[in-house]
Amino acid sequence: MEWWLIYLLLGAIVGFFAGLLGIGGGLIIVPTLTLIFTVQDFPPESIFHLALGTTMATIIFTSASSLYIHNKHEAVKWEIFKYMTPGIVVGTLSGTVLAGTLSSLILRIIFILFIFYAATKMLLKLILKSRSKREPHSNKHPSLPTKPALFAAGGIIGAVSSLVAIGGGLLTIPFLTACNIKLQHAIGTAAAIGFPIAVAGTTGYILNGFMQLQPLPEDSLGYVYLPALGWLVLASMLTAPLGARTTHSTQAATLEKIFVILLYCLAGKMLLDLF
C-alpha cells in the first residue's frame, strides 16, 4: 500500500479544517495516525507516542503560517505572548516528560476524554451561536492577571496541549476572552502561543523518544515519524487557504457540524478499541 497517499489525504483534510475552524488539526491527526501506525505494524507500545510526537511536529508549520497571517492583521498581543511563553515552554516540556513515563493506554484515555470535551464544547458553541449574534458586544476593558498568573496559565495550557498534541487554541482563546480580550486578538495571540507549544512539544517528544528503550520504526526522529510529517505538512499547507476562504461561505456552519460529528466518531472508535 502506498502510505504516502494516505498521509497526503489526511493532511489535506486536516489542513482544510484547520483553515476553516482555526485549529491545529491534532484532534484528527492523532487518532488517525494511531490507526495507520497500527496497520503499518509499528511497535504497539510506541504507536500512540509516535502519533502525539508527529502531530506536534506538524503544528510547528501550521501555527507558523497562522501566526504570520494574524500578525499581518495586527491581531497578536505580543505583551501577553511575552509573559505566557516562559510558562508555555516549561509546561509543554514537563508534559512531554510525563507522556514519556505514561503507558500508551493511559495516554489514550487522556486523549479520548479531551476529544469528547472538545467536541462537546464545539457543539455547545454551535447551539449558542445564534443567541450570541443577538446579544450586544461587550465593551469591557481587558483585565489581565498578574505576570505570575500569566506564567502559571501558560504552564497549564502547555502541559495539557503537549499531552493531547494540540496547538493550545482550545484552551488559550477561552482564557483570553475571559480576561476581556477581543476575540480577534484572542485568536491571533493563541496562534502565536501555538508556535512555542509546538516547538517545545516536538523537542520534548524527540528527546523522550531517544531515551526510551522500546524499538521505534525506521525513519523516526525520537517520537516523530518523518515520512508522515513530510506528507502531512505538504498537503495541509495547500488546503488550509481553501478552508479559510470557506469560513465566510454559507456552507461553513454545515461543515462545522460535520467536524463535530467526526470528532465524536473518532473518540467513539478509540473508546471501543480500548475494549
PDB file of N, CA, C and O in Angstrom, residues 26-27 30 52-53 55-56 59 88 91-93 95-96 99 110-111 114 153-172 190 193-194 196-198 200-202 205:
ATOM      1  N   GLY A  26      -4.745  18.584  15.492  1.00  0.00           N
ATOM      2  CA  GLY A  26      -4.318  17.446  16.291  1.00  0.00           C
ATOM      3  C   GLY A  26      -5.442  16.505  16.671  1.00  0.00           C
ATOM      4  O   GLY A  26      -5.231  15.298  16.817  1.00  0.00           O
ATOM      5  N   LEU A  27      -6.654  17.046  16.828  1.00  0.00           N
ATOM      6  CA  LEU A  27      -7.790  16.207  17.227  1.00  0.00           C
ATOM      7  C   LEU A  27      -8.133  15.170  16.165  1.00  0.00           C
ATOM      8  O   LEU A  27      -8.705  14.123  16.469  1.00  0.00           O
ATOM      9  N   VAL A  30      -4.112  12.740  15.506  1.00  0.00           N
ATOM     10  CA  VAL A  30      -3.678  11.745  16.487  1.00  0.00           C
ATOM     11  C   VAL A  30      -4.437  10.424  16.349  1.00  0.00           C
ATOM     12  O   VAL A  30      -3.815   9.358  16.199  1.00  0.00           O
ATOM     13  N   LEU A  52       1.419  11.234  18.845  1.00  0.00           N
ATOM     14  CA  LEU A  52       1.471  12.525  19.535  1.00  0.00           C
ATOM     15  C   LEU A  52       2.661  13.350  19.068  1.00  0.00           C
ATOM     16  O   LEU A  52       2.536  14.554  18.767  1.00  0.00           O
ATOM     17  N   GLY A  53       3.837  12.739  19.005  1.00  0.00           N
ATOM     18  CA  GLY A  53       5.040  13.470  18.607  1.00  0.00           C
ATOM     19  C   GLY A  53       4.987  13.966  17.180  1.00  0.00           C
ATOM     20  O   GLY A  53       5.364  15.116  16.890  1.00  0.00           O
ATOM     21  N   THR A  55       2.310  14.572  15.438  1.00  0.00           N
ATOM     22  CA  THR A  55       1.295  15.623  15.369  1.00  0.00           C
ATOM     23  C   THR A  55       1.845  16.952  15.866  1.00  0.00           C
ATOM     24  O   THR A  55       1.615  17.999  15.253  1.00  0.00           O
ATOM     25  N   MET A  56       2.568  16.942  16.988  1.00  0.00           N
ATOM     26  CA  MET A  56       3.157  18.176  17.494  1.00  0.00           C
ATOM     27  C   MET A  56       4.080  18.811  16.458  1.00  0.00           C
ATOM     28  O   MET A  56       4.121  20.033  16.296  1.00  0.00           O
ATOM     29  N   ILE A  59       2.240  20.744  13.804  1.00  0.00           N
ATOM     30  CA  ILE A  59       1.675  22.005  14.292  1.00  0.00           C
ATOM     31  C   ILE A  59       2.698  23.132  14.212  1.00  0.00           C
ATOM     32  O   ILE A  59       2.330  24.310  14.130  1.00  0.00           O
ATOM     33  N   ILE A  88       4.550  28.521  29.063  1.00  0.00           N
ATOM     34  CA  ILE A  88       4.211  27.589  27.981  1.00  0.00           C
ATOM     35  C   ILE A  88       5.340  26.587  27.773  1.00  0.00           C
ATOM     36  O   ILE A  88       5.112  25.369  27.685  1.00  0.00           O
ATOM     37  N   GLY A  91       5.740  24.247  30.865  1.00  0.00           N
ATOM     38  CA  GLY A  91       4.611  23.319  30.939  1.00  0.00           C
ATOM     39  C   GLY A  91       4.629  22.294  29.823  1.00  0.00           C
ATOM     40  O   GLY A  91       4.360  21.107  30.054  1.00  0.00           O
ATOM     41  N   THR A  92       4.970  22.732  28.606  1.00  0.00           N
ATOM     42  CA  THR A  92       4.977  21.813  27.468  1.00  0.00           C
ATOM     43  C   THR A  92       6.058  20.753  27.620  1.00  0.00           C
ATOM     44  O   THR A  92       5.814  19.557  27.401  1.00  0.00           O
ATOM     45  N   LEU A  93       7.265  21.178  27.994  1.00  0.00           N
ATOM     46  CA  LEU A  93       8.349  20.213  28.184  1.00  0.00           C
ATOM     47  C   LEU A  93       8.014  19.242  29.319  1.00  0.00           C
ATOM     48  O   LEU A  93       8.289  18.038  29.231  1.00  0.00           O
ATOM     49  N   GLY A  95       5.039  18.344  30.196  1.00  0.00           N
ATOM     50  CA  GLY A  95       4.007  17.443  29.690  1.00  0.00           C
ATOM     51  C   GLY A  95       4.581  16.318  28.847  1.00  0.00           C
ATOM     52  O   GLY A  95       4.130  15.171  28.931  1.00  0.00           O
ATOM     53  N   THR A  96       5.603  16.634  28.024  1.00  0.00           N
ATOM     54  CA  THR A  96       6.210  15.583  27.197  1.00  0.00           C
ATOM     55  C   THR A  96       6.988  14.590  28.052  1.00  0.00           C
ATOM     56  O   THR A  96       7.007  13.388  27.756  1.00  0.00           O
ATOM     57  N   ALA A  99       4.405  12.400  29.498  1.00  0.00           N
ATOM     58  CA  ALA A  99       3.902  11.489  28.467  1.00  0.00           C
ATOM     59  C   ALA A  99       4.860  10.322  28.256  1.00  0.00           C
ATOM     60  O   ALA A  99       4.435   9.184  28.008  1.00  0.00           O
ATOM     61  N   ILE A 110      -6.559   9.653  28.329  1.00  0.00           N
ATOM     62  CA  ILE A 110      -6.492  11.117  28.462  1.00  0.00           C
ATOM     63  C   ILE A 110      -6.951  11.781  27.174  1.00  0.00           C
ATOM     64  O   ILE A 110      -7.736  12.737  27.186  1.00  0.00           O
ATOM     65  N   PHE A 111      -6.479  11.264  26.040  1.00  0.00           N
ATOM     66  CA  PHE A 111      -6.833  11.874  24.756  1.00  0.00           C
ATOM     67  C   PHE A 111      -8.315  11.700  24.449  1.00  0.00           C
ATOM     68  O   PHE A 111      -8.967  12.632  23.965  1.00  0.00           O
ATOM     69  N   PHE A 114     -10.313  14.142  26.400  1.00  0.00           N
ATOM     70  CA  PHE A 114     -10.151  15.507  25.891  1.00  0.00           C
ATOM     71  C   PHE A 114     -10.917  15.702  24.585  1.00  0.00           C
ATOM     72  O   PHE A 114     -11.511  16.763  24.359  1.00  0.00           O
ATOM     73  N   ALA A 153      -0.771  30.209  33.926  1.00  0.00           N
ATOM     74  CA  ALA A 153      -1.744  29.839  32.895  1.00  0.00           C
ATOM     75  C   ALA A 153      -1.036  29.229  31.692  1.00  0.00           C
ATOM     76  O   ALA A 153      -1.499  28.226  31.125  1.00  0.00           O
ATOM     77  N   GLY A 154       0.090  29.826  31.317  1.00  0.00           N
ATOM     78  CA  GLY A 154       0.872  29.280  30.214  1.00  0.00           C
ATOM     79  C   GLY A 154       1.362  27.877  30.511  1.00  0.00           C
ATOM     80  O   GLY A 154       1.355  27.005  29.642  1.00  0.00           O
ATOM     81  N   GLY A 155       1.783  27.641  31.764  1.00  0.00           N
ATOM     82  CA  GLY A 155       2.255  26.308  32.147  1.00  0.00           C
ATOM     83  C   GLY A 155       1.169  25.261  32.037  1.00  0.00           C
ATOM     84  O   GLY A 155       1.407  24.157  31.535  1.00  0.00           O
ATOM     85  N   ILE A 156      -0.032  25.602  32.493  1.00  0.00           N
ATOM     86  CA  ILE A 156      -1.150  24.657  32.431  1.00  0.00           C
ATOM     87  C   ILE A 156      -1.535  24.376  30.977  1.00  0.00           C
ATOM     88  O   ILE A 156      -1.725  23.221  30.571  1.00  0.00           O
ATOM     89  N   ILE A 157      -1.637  25.447  30.186  1.00  0.00           N
ATOM     90  CA  ILE A 157      -2.006  25.289  28.768  1.00  0.00           C
ATOM     91  C   ILE A 157      -0.960  24.458  28.036  1.00  0.00           C
ATOM     92  O   ILE A 157      -1.284  23.560  27.247  1.00  0.00           O
ATOM     93  N   GLY A 158       0.323  24.728  28.305  1.00  0.00           N
ATOM     94  CA  GLY A 158       1.390  23.982  27.642  1.00  0.00           C
ATOM     95  C   GLY A 158       1.383  22.514  28.016  1.00  0.00           C
ATOM     96  O   GLY A 158       1.549  21.642  27.152  1.00  0.00           O
ATOM     97  N   ALA A 159       1.184  22.223  29.313  1.00  0.00           N
ATOM     98  CA  ALA A 159       1.200  20.835  29.771  1.00  0.00           C
ATOM     99  C   ALA A 159       0.066  20.031  29.146  1.00  0.00           C
ATOM    100  O   ALA A 159       0.272  18.924  28.638  1.00  0.00           O
ATOM    101  N   VAL A 160      -1.148  20.590  29.169  1.00  0.00           N
ATOM    102  CA  VAL A 160      -2.298  19.884  28.592  1.00  0.00           C
ATOM    103  C   VAL A 160      -2.133  19.726  27.088  1.00  0.00           C
ATOM    104  O   VAL A 160      -2.394  18.654  26.520  1.00  0.00           O
ATOM    105  N   SER A 161      -1.670  20.786  26.432  1.00  0.00           N
ATOM    106  CA  SER A 161      -1.511  20.747  24.971  1.00  0.00           C
ATOM    107  C   SER A 161      -0.527  19.678  24.540  1.00  0.00           C
ATOM    108  O   SER A 161      -0.736  18.997  23.528  1.00  0.00           O
ATOM    109  N   SER A 162       0.581  19.518  25.279  1.00  0.00           N
ATOM    110  CA  SER A 162       1.581  18.523  24.894  1.00  0.00           C
ATOM    111  C   SER A 162       1.082  17.099  25.134  1.00  0.00           C
ATOM    112  O   SER A 162       1.471  16.174  24.413  1.00  0.00           O
ATOM    113  N   LEU A 163       0.216  16.919  26.122  1.00  0.00           N
ATOM    114  CA  LEU A 163      -0.305  15.584  26.411  1.00  0.00           C
ATOM    115  C   LEU A 163      -1.303  15.111  25.359  1.00  0.00           C
ATOM    116  O   LEU A 163      -1.458  13.907  25.141  1.00  0.00           O
ATOM    117  N   VAL A 164      -1.992  16.058  24.721  1.00  0.00           N
ATOM    118  CA  VAL A 164      -3.005  15.682  23.728  1.00  0.00           C
ATOM    119  C   VAL A 164      -2.665  16.180  22.332  1.00  0.00           C
ATOM    120  O   VAL A 164      -3.457  16.048  21.405  1.00  0.00           O
ATOM    121  N   ALA A 165      -1.459  16.767  22.167  1.00  0.00           N
ATOM    122  CA  ALA A 165      -0.945  17.191  20.862  1.00  0.00           C
ATOM    123  C   ALA A 165      -1.863  18.177  20.143  1.00  0.00           C
ATOM    124  O   ALA A 165      -2.336  17.934  19.040  1.00  0.00           O
ATOM    125  N   ILE A 166      -2.117  19.313  20.796  1.00  0.00           N
ATOM    126  CA  ILE A 166      -2.862  20.396  20.162  1.00  0.00           C
ATOM    127  C   ILE A 166      -2.037  21.672  20.245  1.00  0.00           C
ATOM    128  O   ILE A 166      -1.068  21.761  21.007  1.00  0.00           O
ATOM    129  N   GLY A 167      -2.416  22.674  19.448  1.00  0.00           N
ATOM    130  CA  GLY A 167      -1.695  23.936  19.446  1.00  0.00           C
ATOM    131  C   GLY A 167      -2.074  24.859  20.583  1.00  0.00           C
ATOM    132  O   GLY A 167      -1.485  25.931  20.729  1.00  0.00           O
ATOM    133  N   GLY A 168      -3.062  24.476  21.379  1.00  0.00           N
ATOM    134  CA  GLY A 168      -3.421  25.255  22.556  1.00  0.00           C
ATOM    135  C   GLY A 168      -4.570  26.226  22.368  1.00  0.00           C
ATOM    136  O   GLY A 168      -5.032  26.818  23.342  1.00  0.00           O
ATOM    137  N   GLY A 169      -5.055  26.393  21.132  1.00  0.00           N
ATOM    138  CA  GLY A 169      -6.117  27.362  20.886  1.00  0.00           C
ATOM    139  C   GLY A 169      -7.397  27.074  21.647  1.00  0.00           C
ATOM    140  O   GLY A 169      -8.084  27.986  22.102  1.00  0.00           O
ATOM    141  N   LEU A 170      -7.727  25.780  21.810  1.00  0.00           N
ATOM    142  CA  LEU A 170      -8.946  25.404  22.532  1.00  0.00           C
ATOM    143  C   LEU A 170      -8.908  25.839  23.987  1.00  0.00           C
ATOM    144  O   LEU A 170      -9.953  25.981  24.634  1.00  0.00           O
ATOM    145  N   LEU A 171      -7.702  26.046  24.524  1.00  0.00           N
ATOM    146  CA  LEU A 171      -7.547  26.474  25.908  1.00  0.00           C
ATOM    147  C   LEU A 171      -7.204  27.957  26.013  1.00  0.00           C
ATOM    148  O   LEU A 171      -7.689  28.656  26.901  1.00  0.00           O
ATOM    149  N   THR A 172      -6.366  28.446  25.094  1.00  0.00           N
ATOM    150  CA  THR A 172      -5.894  29.834  25.172  1.00  0.00           C
ATOM    151  C   THR A 172      -6.996  30.830  24.854  1.00  0.00           C
ATOM    152  O   THR A 172      -7.134  31.856  25.541  1.00  0.00           O
ATOM    153  N   ALA A 190      -3.488  33.439  20.447  1.00  0.00           N
ATOM    154  CA  ALA A 190      -3.468  31.981  20.587  1.00  0.00           C
ATOM    155  C   ALA A 190      -2.657  31.344  19.453  1.00  0.00           C
ATOM    156  O   ALA A 190      -1.939  30.355  19.673  1.00  0.00           O
ATOM    157  N   ILE A 193       0.941  31.801  20.408  1.00  0.00           N
ATOM    158  CA  ILE A 193       1.315  30.913  21.514  1.00  0.00           C
ATOM    159  C   ILE A 193       1.425  29.463  21.039  1.00  0.00           C
ATOM    160  O   ILE A 193       2.203  28.667  21.582  1.00  0.00           O
ATOM    161  N   GLY A 194       0.676  29.118  19.991  1.00  0.00           N
ATOM    162  CA  GLY A 194       0.749  27.760  19.460  1.00  0.00           C
ATOM    163  C   GLY A 194       2.122  27.395  18.921  1.00  0.00           C
ATOM    164  O   GLY A 194       2.493  26.211  18.925  1.00  0.00           O
ATOM    165  N   PRO A 196       5.397  28.308  20.099  1.00  0.00           N
ATOM    166  CA  PRO A 196       6.301  27.746  21.118  1.00  0.00           C
ATOM    167  C   PRO A 196       5.790  26.437  21.716  1.00  0.00           C
ATOM    168  O   PRO A 196       6.590  25.580  22.120  1.00  0.00           O
ATOM    169  N   ILE A 197       4.464  26.267  21.786  1.00  0.00           N
ATOM    170  CA  ILE A 197       3.934  24.976  22.240  1.00  0.00           C
ATOM    171  C   ILE A 197       4.408  23.860  21.303  1.00  0.00           C
ATOM    172  O   ILE A 197       4.886  22.812  21.746  1.00  0.00           O
ATOM    173  N   ALA A 198       4.276  24.095  19.993  1.00  0.00           N
ATOM    174  CA  ALA A 198       4.641  23.074  19.017  1.00  0.00           C
ATOM    175  C   ALA A 198       6.144  22.805  19.023  1.00  0.00           C
ATOM    176  O   ALA A 198       6.583  21.644  18.960  1.00  0.00           O
ATOM    177  N   ALA A 200       8.415  23.414  21.516  1.00  0.00           N
ATOM    178  CA  ALA A 200       8.815  22.767  22.774  1.00  0.00           C
ATOM    179  C   ALA A 200       8.291  21.331  22.834  1.00  0.00           C
ATOM    180  O   ALA A 200       9.001  20.415  23.277  1.00  0.00           O
ATOM    181  N   GLY A 201       7.036  21.134  22.390  1.00  0.00           N
ATOM    182  CA  GLY A 201       6.453  19.794  22.413  1.00  0.00           C
ATOM    183  C   GLY A 201       7.191  18.834  21.505  1.00  0.00           C
ATOM    184  O   GLY A 201       7.470  17.686  21.883  1.00  0.00           O
ATOM    185  N   THR A 202       7.520  19.289  20.297  1.00  0.00           N
ATOM    186  CA  THR A 202       8.262  18.432  19.360  1.00  0.00           C
ATOM    187  C   THR A 202       9.638  18.090  19.912  1.00  0.00           C
ATOM    188  O   THR A 202      10.081  16.939  19.849  1.00  0.00           O
ATOM    189  N   TYR A 205       9.236  15.457  22.633  1.00  0.00           N
ATOM    190  CA  TYR A 205       8.924  14.114  22.139  1.00  0.00           C
ATOM    191  C   TYR A 205      10.127  13.488  21.420  1.00  0.00           C
ATOM    192  O   TYR A 205      10.322  12.267  21.465  1.00  0.00           O
TER     193      TYR A 205
END
